[in-house]
């Protein structure tokens, strides 16, 4: 908790004044998603007692040095103990907005896929679309490999999957679910376009890759549910 002077205009006295208030500092930066103390820069107290937003404050991040605007509201404990807390932030978190799934099972099983996917998304947000495309293709490789590791078809070993000589195309051939196989192939074709000089599929771009990845994830999710159901049925035999 910090105590800071916030500016406001005093209509009775007809002059600018300031007011000392306790503020609970925000602890996450929506630009870089780093968790840590944010530095208070300045703030304005809005003397609108019936309004929910009581103040607007500016904070900067130690890590990326960017600043965000916090709309703050009063929290209180008893009559004389009140402080300001963030109600809304501008900008909103990019990671949450762009995250393609909230499914905990998927997030737990394929952390590397999401890590690479989110980094690629960040690159695309920053206008680095050439790099983003390659990143999305790489994320596919991790999703396919980790999926096969989690649910290995017959004759597919960990040694084979993790062997650097095994190509993404080899792995895709081992996928048993036809929809998952088709979508993976399509993403891999478009992904190759992103890494080569001449595009073979100029009608498709990074957005197409993302659309296919989204469909693929949803099929992977269904397949996981189905495999769990089969496991349950086999147990009863
Ligand atoms: Zn930051």
mmCIF file of C-alpha atoms and ligand atoms in Angstrom, residues 29-34 38 61-66, ligand 1:
data_model
loop_
_atom_site.group_PDB
_atom_site.id
_atom_site.type_symbol
_atom_site.label_atom_id
_atom_site.label_comp_id
_atom_site.label_asym_id
_atom_site.label_seq_id
_atom_site.Cartn_x
_atom_site.Cartn_y
_atom_site.Cartn_z
ATOM 1 C CA UNK A 29 1.707 -5.370 -16.222
ATOM 2 C CA UNK A 30 -0.701 -5.873 -19.095
ATOM 3 C CA UNK A 31 1.960 -5.127 -21.675
ATOM 4 C CA UNK A 32 4.553 -7.725 -20.738
ATOM 5 C CA UNK A 33 2.529 -9.799 -18.245
ATOM 6 C CA UNK A 34 5.326 -9.577 -15.721
ATOM 7 C CA UNK A 38 4.142 -1.062 -10.687
ATOM 8 C CA UNK A 61 6.252 -1.148 -15.312
ATOM 9 C CA UNK A 62 9.809 -1.877 -14.107
ATOM 10 C CA UNK A 63 10.297 -4.565 -16.743
ATOM 11 C CA UNK A 64 9.087 -3.061 -20.015
ATOM 12 C CA UNK A 65 8.915 0.604 -18.874
ATOM 13 C CA UNK A 66 5.484 1.094 -20.448
HETATM 14 ZN ZN1 LIG B 1 5.628 -4.466 -18.341
#
